[in-house]
Amino acid sequence: MNESSETSIRVVIADDQAMVRAGLKLVVESEAGMEVVGEAADGLEAVSVARRTRPDIVLMDISMPRMDGLTAARQLLGQPDPPKVVMLTTFDTDENLYAALRAGTSGFLLKVSPPEQLVEAIRVVVGGDALLDPAVTTRVIASFAG
């Protein structure tokens, strides 16, 4: 942890698309009290970067080469004092959602979510709560109600 009076939220971004990483980094770093401490282009790199940088939270793409985000999340969450993990996906499927929750992630967001939703998700998850994308929540509730 840094020693400044206001501790910033330390974020690692893991996504196999450089443009997506750049966009997420821009959103995170434009927010006061948040900093990107590492980036990764695949799951193996995500685990390595997170172990080295000790972030508060990892924004993890569910689908990446070499090691997918779910496997990487399970590896990170299985270690002592793990970071929080928010799973990011392009595809809003029940299968992805349930797999992310079973892996122990604290959040599930669609990549098309607005920037303020991503920032809110980071704050909520680091604060100890869980967060599902509102679009996903609405659909899941509707499927249970149906």
mmCIF file with all atom_site columns, N, CA and C in Angstrom, residues 91-133:
data_model
loop_
_atom_site.group_PDB
_atom_site.id
_atom_site.type_symbol
_atom_site.label_atom_id
_atom_site.label_alt_id
_atom_site.label_comp_id
_atom_site.label_asym_id
_atom_site.label_entity_id
_atom_site.label_seq_id
_atom_site.pdbx_PDB_ins_code
_atom_site.Cartn_x
_atom_site.Cartn_y
_atom_site.Cartn_z
_atom_site.occupancy
_atom_site.B_iso_or_equiv
_atom_site.pdbx_formal_charge
_atom_site.auth_seq_id
_atom_site.auth_comp_id
_atom_site.auth_asym_id
_atom_site.auth_atom_id
_atom_site.pdbx_PDB_model_num
ATOM 1   N N  . PHE A 1 91  ? -20.160 -11.292 -23.901 1.00 0.00 ? 91  PHE A N  1
ATOM 2   C CA . PHE A 1 91  ? -21.346 -12.126 -24.100 1.00 0.00 ? 91  PHE A CA 1
ATOM 3   C C  . PHE A 1 91  ? -22.112 -12.321 -22.802 1.00 0.00 ? 91  PHE A C  1
ATOM 4   N N  . ASP A 1 92  ? -23.319 -11.828 -22.780 1.00 0.00 ? 92  ASP A N  1
ATOM 5   C CA . ASP A 1 92  ? -24.194 -11.874 -21.611 1.00 0.00 ? 92  ASP A CA 1
ATOM 6   C C  . ASP A 1 92  ? -24.926 -13.216 -21.602 1.00 0.00 ? 92  ASP A C  1
ATOM 7   N N  . THR A 1 93  ? -24.246 -14.267 -21.142 1.00 0.00 ? 93  THR A N  1
ATOM 8   C CA . THR A 1 93  ? -24.899 -15.578 -21.087 1.00 0.00 ? 93  THR A CA 1
ATOM 9   C C  . THR A 1 93  ? -24.965 -16.055 -19.643 1.00 0.00 ? 93  THR A C  1
ATOM 10  N N  . ASP A 1 94  ? -26.002 -16.830 -19.338 1.00 0.00 ? 94  ASP A N  1
ATOM 11  C CA . ASP A 1 94  ? -26.115 -17.410 -17.996 1.00 0.00 ? 94  ASP A CA 1
ATOM 12  C C  . ASP A 1 94  ? -24.895 -18.267 -17.683 1.00 0.00 ? 94  ASP A C  1
ATOM 13  N N  . GLU A 1 95  ? -24.412 -18.993 -18.691 1.00 0.00 ? 95  GLU A N  1
ATOM 14  C CA . GLU A 1 95  ? -23.268 -19.882 -18.488 1.00 0.00 ? 95  GLU A CA 1
ATOM 15  C C  . GLU A 1 95  ? -22.052 -19.089 -17.998 1.00 0.00 ? 95  GLU A C  1
ATOM 16  N N  . ASN A 1 96  ? -21.768 -17.952 -18.647 1.00 0.00 ? 96  ASN A N  1
ATOM 17  C CA . ASN A 1 96  ? -20.638 -17.111 -18.228 1.00 0.00 ? 96  ASN A CA 1
ATOM 18  C C  . ASN A 1 96  ? -20.847 -16.566 -16.817 1.00 0.00 ? 96  ASN A C  1
ATOM 19  N N  . LEU A 1 97  ? -22.060 -16.099 -16.544 1.00 0.00 ? 97  LEU A N  1
ATOM 20  C CA . LEU A 1 97  ? -22.362 -15.534 -15.230 1.00 0.00 ? 97  LEU A CA 1
ATOM 21  C C  . LEU A 1 97  ? -22.156 -16.573 -14.132 1.00 0.00 ? 97  LEU A C  1
ATOM 22  N N  . TYR A 1 98  ? -22.760 -17.735 -14.283 1.00 0.00 ? 98  TYR A N  1
ATOM 23  C CA . TYR A 1 98  ? -22.683 -18.758 -13.240 1.00 0.00 ? 98  TYR A CA 1
ATOM 24  C C  . TYR A 1 98  ? -21.259 -19.275 -13.081 1.00 0.00 ? 98  TYR A C  1
ATOM 25  N N  . ALA A 1 99  ? -20.517 -19.391 -14.193 1.00 0.00 ? 99  ALA A N  1
ATOM 26  C CA . ALA A 1 99  ? -19.124 -19.841 -14.117 1.00 0.00 ? 99  ALA A CA 1
ATOM 27  C C  . ALA A 1 99  ? -18.289 -18.817 -13.338 1.00 0.00 ? 99  ALA A C  1
ATOM 28  N N  . ALA A 1 100 ? -18.539 -17.531 -13.572 1.00 0.00 ? 100 ALA A N  1
ATOM 29  C CA . ALA A 1 100 ? -17.802 -16.477 -12.863 1.00 0.00 ? 100 ALA A CA 1
ATOM 30  C C  . ALA A 1 100 ? -18.121 -16.508 -11.371 1.00 0.00 ? 100 ALA A C  1
ATOM 31  N N  . LEU A 1 101 ? -19.389 -16.683 -11.037 1.00 0.00 ? 101 LEU A N  1
ATOM 32  C CA . LEU A 1 101 ? -19.775 -16.726 -9.623  1.00 0.00 ? 101 LEU A CA 1
ATOM 33  C C  . LEU A 1 101 ? -19.194 -17.957 -8.939  1.00 0.00 ? 101 LEU A C  1
ATOM 34  N N  . ARG A 1 102 ? -19.215 -19.103 -9.631  1.00 0.00 ? 102 ARG A N  1
ATOM 35  C CA . ARG A 1 102 ? -18.629 -20.326 -9.058  1.00 0.00 ? 102 ARG A CA 1
ATOM 36  C C  . ARG A 1 102 ? -17.126 -20.171 -8.844  1.00 0.00 ? 102 ARG A C  1
ATOM 37  N N  . ALA A 1 103 ? -16.476 -19.384 -9.707  1.00 0.00 ? 103 ALA A N  1
ATOM 38  C CA . ALA A 1 103 ? -15.029 -19.175 -9.578  1.00 0.00 ? 103 ALA A CA 1
ATOM 39  C C  . ALA A 1 103 ? -14.698 -18.291 -8.377  1.00 0.00 ? 103 ALA A C  1
ATOM 40  N N  . GLY A 1 104 ? -15.718 -17.624 -7.826  1.00 0.00 ? 104 GLY A N  1
ATOM 41  C CA . GLY A 1 104 ? -15.496 -16.797 -6.645  1.00 0.00 ? 104 GLY A CA 1
ATOM 42  C C  . GLY A 1 104 ? -15.307 -15.319 -6.938  1.00 0.00 ? 104 GLY A C  1
ATOM 43  N N  . THR A 1 105 ? -15.611 -14.904 -8.163  1.00 0.00 ? 105 THR A N  1
ATOM 44  C CA . THR A 1 105 ? -15.444 -13.486 -8.486  1.00 0.00 ? 105 THR A CA 1
ATOM 45  C C  . THR A 1 105 ? -16.478 -12.645 -7.737  1.00 0.00 ? 105 THR A C  1
ATOM 46  N N  . SER A 1 106 ? -16.162 -11.362 -7.559  1.00 0.00 ? 106 SER A N  1
ATOM 47  C CA . SER A 1 106 ? -17.035 -10.454 -6.816  1.00 0.00 ? 106 SER A CA 1
ATOM 48  C C  . SER A 1 106 ? -17.902 -9.602  -7.724  1.00 0.00 ? 106 SER A C  1
ATOM 49  N N  . GLY A 1 107 ? -17.653 -9.663  -9.019  1.00 0.00 ? 107 GLY A N  1
ATOM 50  C CA . GLY A 1 107 ? -18.424 -8.835  -9.925  1.00 0.00 ? 107 GLY A CA 1
ATOM 51  C C  . GLY A 1 107 ? -18.468 -9.429  -11.313 1.00 0.00 ? 107 GLY A C  1
ATOM 52  N N  . PHE A 1 108 ? -19.475 -9.019  -12.065 1.00 0.00 ? 108 PHE A N  1
ATOM 53  C CA . PHE A 1 108 ? -19.678 -9.503  -13.427 1.00 0.00 ? 108 PHE A CA 1
ATOM 54  C C  . PHE A 1 108 ? -20.233 -8.339  -14.221 1.00 0.00 ? 108 PHE A C  1
ATOM 55  N N  . LEU A 1 109 ? -19.447 -7.832  -15.182 1.00 0.00 ? 109 LEU A N  1
ATOM 56  C CA . LEU A 1 109 ? -19.846 -6.662  -15.957 1.00 0.00 ? 109 LEU A CA 1
ATOM 57  C C  . LEU A 1 109 ? -19.719 -6.930  -17.450 1.00 0.00 ? 109 LEU A C  1
ATOM 58  N N  . LEU A 1 110 ? -20.619 -6.336  -18.204 1.00 0.00 ? 110 LEU A N  1
ATOM 59  C CA . LEU A 1 110 ? -20.517 -6.386  -19.660 1.00 0.00 ? 110 LEU A CA 1
ATOM 60  C C  . LEU A 1 110 ? -19.532 -5.308  -20.099 1.00 0.00 ? 110 LEU A C  1
ATOM 61  N N  . LYS A 1 111 ? -18.741 -5.619  -21.136 1.00 0.00 ? 111 LYS A N  1
ATOM 62  C CA . LYS A 1 111 ? -17.753 -4.653  -21.625 1.00 0.00 ? 111 LYS A CA 1
ATOM 63  C C  . LYS A 1 111 ? -18.424 -3.404  -22.194 1.00 0.00 ? 111 LYS A C  1
ATOM 64  N N  . VAL A 1 112 ? -19.689 -3.510  -22.551 1.00 0.00 ? 112 VAL A N  1
ATOM 65  C CA . VAL A 1 112 ? -20.403 -2.345  -23.102 1.00 0.00 ? 112 VAL A CA 1
ATOM 66  C C  . VAL A 1 112 ? -20.982 -1.451  -22.003 1.00 0.00 ? 112 VAL A C  1
ATOM 67  N N  . SER A 1 113 ? -20.747 -1.781  -20.744 1.00 0.00 ? 113 SER A N  1
ATOM 68  C CA . SER A 1 113 ? -21.243 -0.966  -19.636 1.00 0.00 ? 113 SER A CA 1
ATOM 69  C C  . SER A 1 113 ? -20.656 0.441   -19.726 1.00 0.00 ? 113 SER A C  1
ATOM 70  N N  . PRO A 1 114 ? -21.428 1.454   -19.336 1.00 0.00 ? 114 PRO A N  1
ATOM 71  C CA . PRO A 1 114 ? -20.893 2.817   -19.357 1.00 0.00 ? 114 PRO A CA 1
ATOM 72  C C  . PRO A 1 114 ? -19.760 2.981   -18.341 1.00 0.00 ? 114 PRO A C  1
ATOM 73  N N  . PRO A 1 115 ? -18.840 3.913   -18.599 1.00 0.00 ? 115 PRO A N  1
ATOM 74  C CA . PRO A 1 115 ? -17.679 4.107   -17.720 1.00 0.00 ? 115 PRO A CA 1
ATOM 75  C C  . PRO A 1 115 ? -18.045 4.295   -16.254 1.00 0.00 ? 115 PRO A C  1
ATOM 76  N N  . GLU A 1 116 ? -19.101 5.062   -15.976 1.00 0.00 ? 116 GLU A N  1
ATOM 77  C CA . GLU A 1 116 ? -19.459 5.309   -14.576 1.00 0.00 ? 116 GLU A CA 1
ATOM 78  C C  . GLU A 1 116 ? -19.892 4.010   -13.884 1.00 0.00 ? 116 GLU A C  1
ATOM 79  N N  . GLN A 1 117 ? -20.434 3.070   -14.639 1.00 0.00 ? 117 GLN A N  1
ATOM 80  C CA . GLN A 1 117 ? -20.827 1.780   -14.067 1.00 0.00 ? 117 GLN A CA 1
ATOM 81  C C  . GLN A 1 117 ? -19.585 0.960   -13.698 1.00 0.00 ? 117 GLN A C  1
ATOM 82  N N  . LEU A 1 118 ? -18.561 1.026   -14.538 1.00 0.00 ? 118 LEU A N  1
ATOM 83  C CA . LEU A 1 118 ? -17.302 0.333   -14.251 1.00 0.00 ? 118 LEU A CA 1
ATOM 84  C C  . LEU A 1 118 ? -16.666 0.908   -12.985 1.00 0.00 ? 118 LEU A C  1
ATOM 85  N N  . VAL A 1 119 ? -16.626 2.224   -12.877 1.00 0.00 ? 119 VAL A N  1
ATOM 86  C CA . VAL A 1 119 ? -16.044 2.888   -11.707 1.00 0.00 ? 119 VAL A CA 1
ATOM 87  C C  . VAL A 1 119 ? -16.821 2.503   -10.450 1.00 0.00 ? 119 VAL A C  1
ATOM 88  N N  . GLU A 1 120 ? -18.143 2.527   -10.540 1.00 0.00 ? 120 GLU A N  1
ATOM 89  C CA . GLU A 1 120 ? -18.982 2.148   -9.401  1.00 0.00 ? 120 GLU A CA 1
ATOM 90  C C  . GLU A 1 120 ? -18.725 0.690   -9.007  1.00 0.00 ? 120 GLU A C  1
ATOM 91  N N  . ALA A 1 121 ? -18.603 -0.187  -9.994  1.00 0.00 ? 121 ALA A N  1
ATOM 92  C CA . ALA A 1 121 ? -18.339 -1.605  -9.721  1.00 0.00 ? 121 ALA A CA 1
ATOM 93  C C  . ALA A 1 121 ? -17.027 -1.775  -8.962  1.00 0.00 ? 121 ALA A C  1
ATOM 94  N N  . ILE A 1 122 ? -15.997 -1.048  -9.378  1.00 0.00 ? 122 ILE A N  1
ATOM 95  C CA . ILE A 1 122 ? -14.702 -1.132  -8.698  1.00 0.00 ? 122 ILE A CA 1
ATOM 96  C C  . ILE A 1 122 ? -14.857 -0.717  -7.239  1.00 0.00 ? 122 ILE A C  1
ATOM 97  N N  . ARG A 1 123 ? -15.532 0.414   -7.001  1.00 0.00 ? 123 ARG A N  1
ATOM 98  C CA . ARG A 1 123 ? -15.701 0.914   -5.630  1.00 0.00 ? 123 ARG A CA 1
ATOM 99  C C  . ARG A 1 123 ? -16.526 -0.056  -4.766  1.00 0.00 ? 123 ARG A C  1
ATOM 100 N N  . VAL A 1 124 ? -17.610 -0.579  -5.332  1.00 0.00 ? 124 VAL A N  1
ATOM 101 C CA . VAL A 1 124 ? -18.492 -1.490  -4.600  1.00 0.00 ? 124 VAL A CA 1
ATOM 102 C C  . VAL A 1 124 ? -17.740 -2.774  -4.220  1.00 0.00 ? 124 VAL A C  1
ATOM 103 N N  . VAL A 1 125 ? -17.036 -3.352  -5.183  1.00 0.00 ? 125 VAL A N  1
ATOM 104 C CA . VAL A 1 125 ? -16.344 -4.628  -4.963  1.00 0.00 ? 125 VAL A CA 1
ATOM 105 C C  . VAL A 1 125 ? -15.180 -4.457  -3.988  1.00 0.00 ? 125 VAL A C  1
ATOM 106 N N  . VAL A 1 126 ? -14.393 -3.400  -4.148  1.00 0.00 ? 126 VAL A N  1
ATOM 107 C CA . VAL A 1 126 ? -13.279 -3.167  -3.228  1.00 0.00 ? 126 VAL A CA 1
ATOM 108 C C  . VAL A 1 126 ? -13.824 -2.902  -1.817  1.00 0.00 ? 126 VAL A C  1
ATOM 109 N N  . GLY A 1 127 ? -15.019 -2.317  -1.747  1.00 0.00 ? 127 GLY A N  1
ATOM 110 C CA . GLY A 1 127 ? -15.659 -2.066  -0.454  1.00 0.00 ? 127 GLY A CA 1
ATOM 111 C C  . GLY A 1 127 ? -16.194 -3.315  0.220   1.00 0.00 ? 127 GLY A C  1
ATOM 112 N N  . GLY A 1 128 ? -16.160 -4.447  -0.482  1.00 0.00 ? 128 GLY A N  1
ATOM 113 C CA . GLY A 1 128 ? -16.557 -5.709  0.134   1.00 0.00 ? 128 GLY A CA 1
ATOM 114 C C  . GLY A 1 128 ? -17.879 -6.280  -0.329  1.00 0.00 ? 128 GLY A C  1
ATOM 115 N N  . ASP A 1 129 ? -18.561 -5.581  -1.234  1.00 0.00 ? 129 ASP A N  1
ATOM 116 C CA . ASP A 1 129 ? -19.829 -6.086  -1.756  1.00 0.00 ? 129 ASP A CA 1
ATOM 117 C C  . ASP A 1 129 ? -19.615 -6.753  -3.112  1.00 0.00 ? 129 ASP A C  1
ATOM 118 N N  . ALA A 1 130 ? -20.659 -7.360  -3.631  1.00 0.00 ? 130 ALA A N  1
ATOM 119 C CA . ALA A 1 130 ? -20.619 -7.961  -4.961  1.00 0.00 ? 130 ALA A CA 1
ATOM 120 C C  . ALA A 1 130 ? -21.472 -7.124  -5.892  1.00 0.00 ? 130 ALA A C  1
ATOM 121 N N  . LEU A 1 131 ? -21.201 -7.229  -7.185  1.00 0.00 ? 131 LEU A N  1
ATOM 122 C CA . LEU A 1 131 ? -21.958 -6.441  -8.143  1.00 0.00 ? 131 LEU A CA 1
ATOM 123 C C  . LEU A 1 131 ? -22.157 -7.200  -9.435  1.00 0.00 ? 131 LEU A C  1
ATOM 124 N N  . LEU A 1 132 ? -23.393 -7.244  -9.899  1.00 0.00 ? 132 LEU A N  1
ATOM 125 C CA . LEU A 1 132 ? -23.708 -7.781  -11.216 1.00 0.00 ? 132 LEU A CA 1
ATOM 126 C C  . LEU A 1 132 ? -24.160 -6.637  -12.096 1.00 0.00 ? 132 LEU A C  1
ATOM 127 N N  . ASP A 1 133 ? -23.805 -6.711  -13.363 1.00 0.00 ? 133 ASP A N  1
ATOM 128 C CA . ASP A 1 133 ? -24.250 -5.717  -14.329 1.00 0.00 ? 133 ASP A CA 1
ATOM 129 C C  . ASP A 1 133 ? -25.769 -5.601  -14.268 1.00 0.00 ? 133 ASP A C  1
#
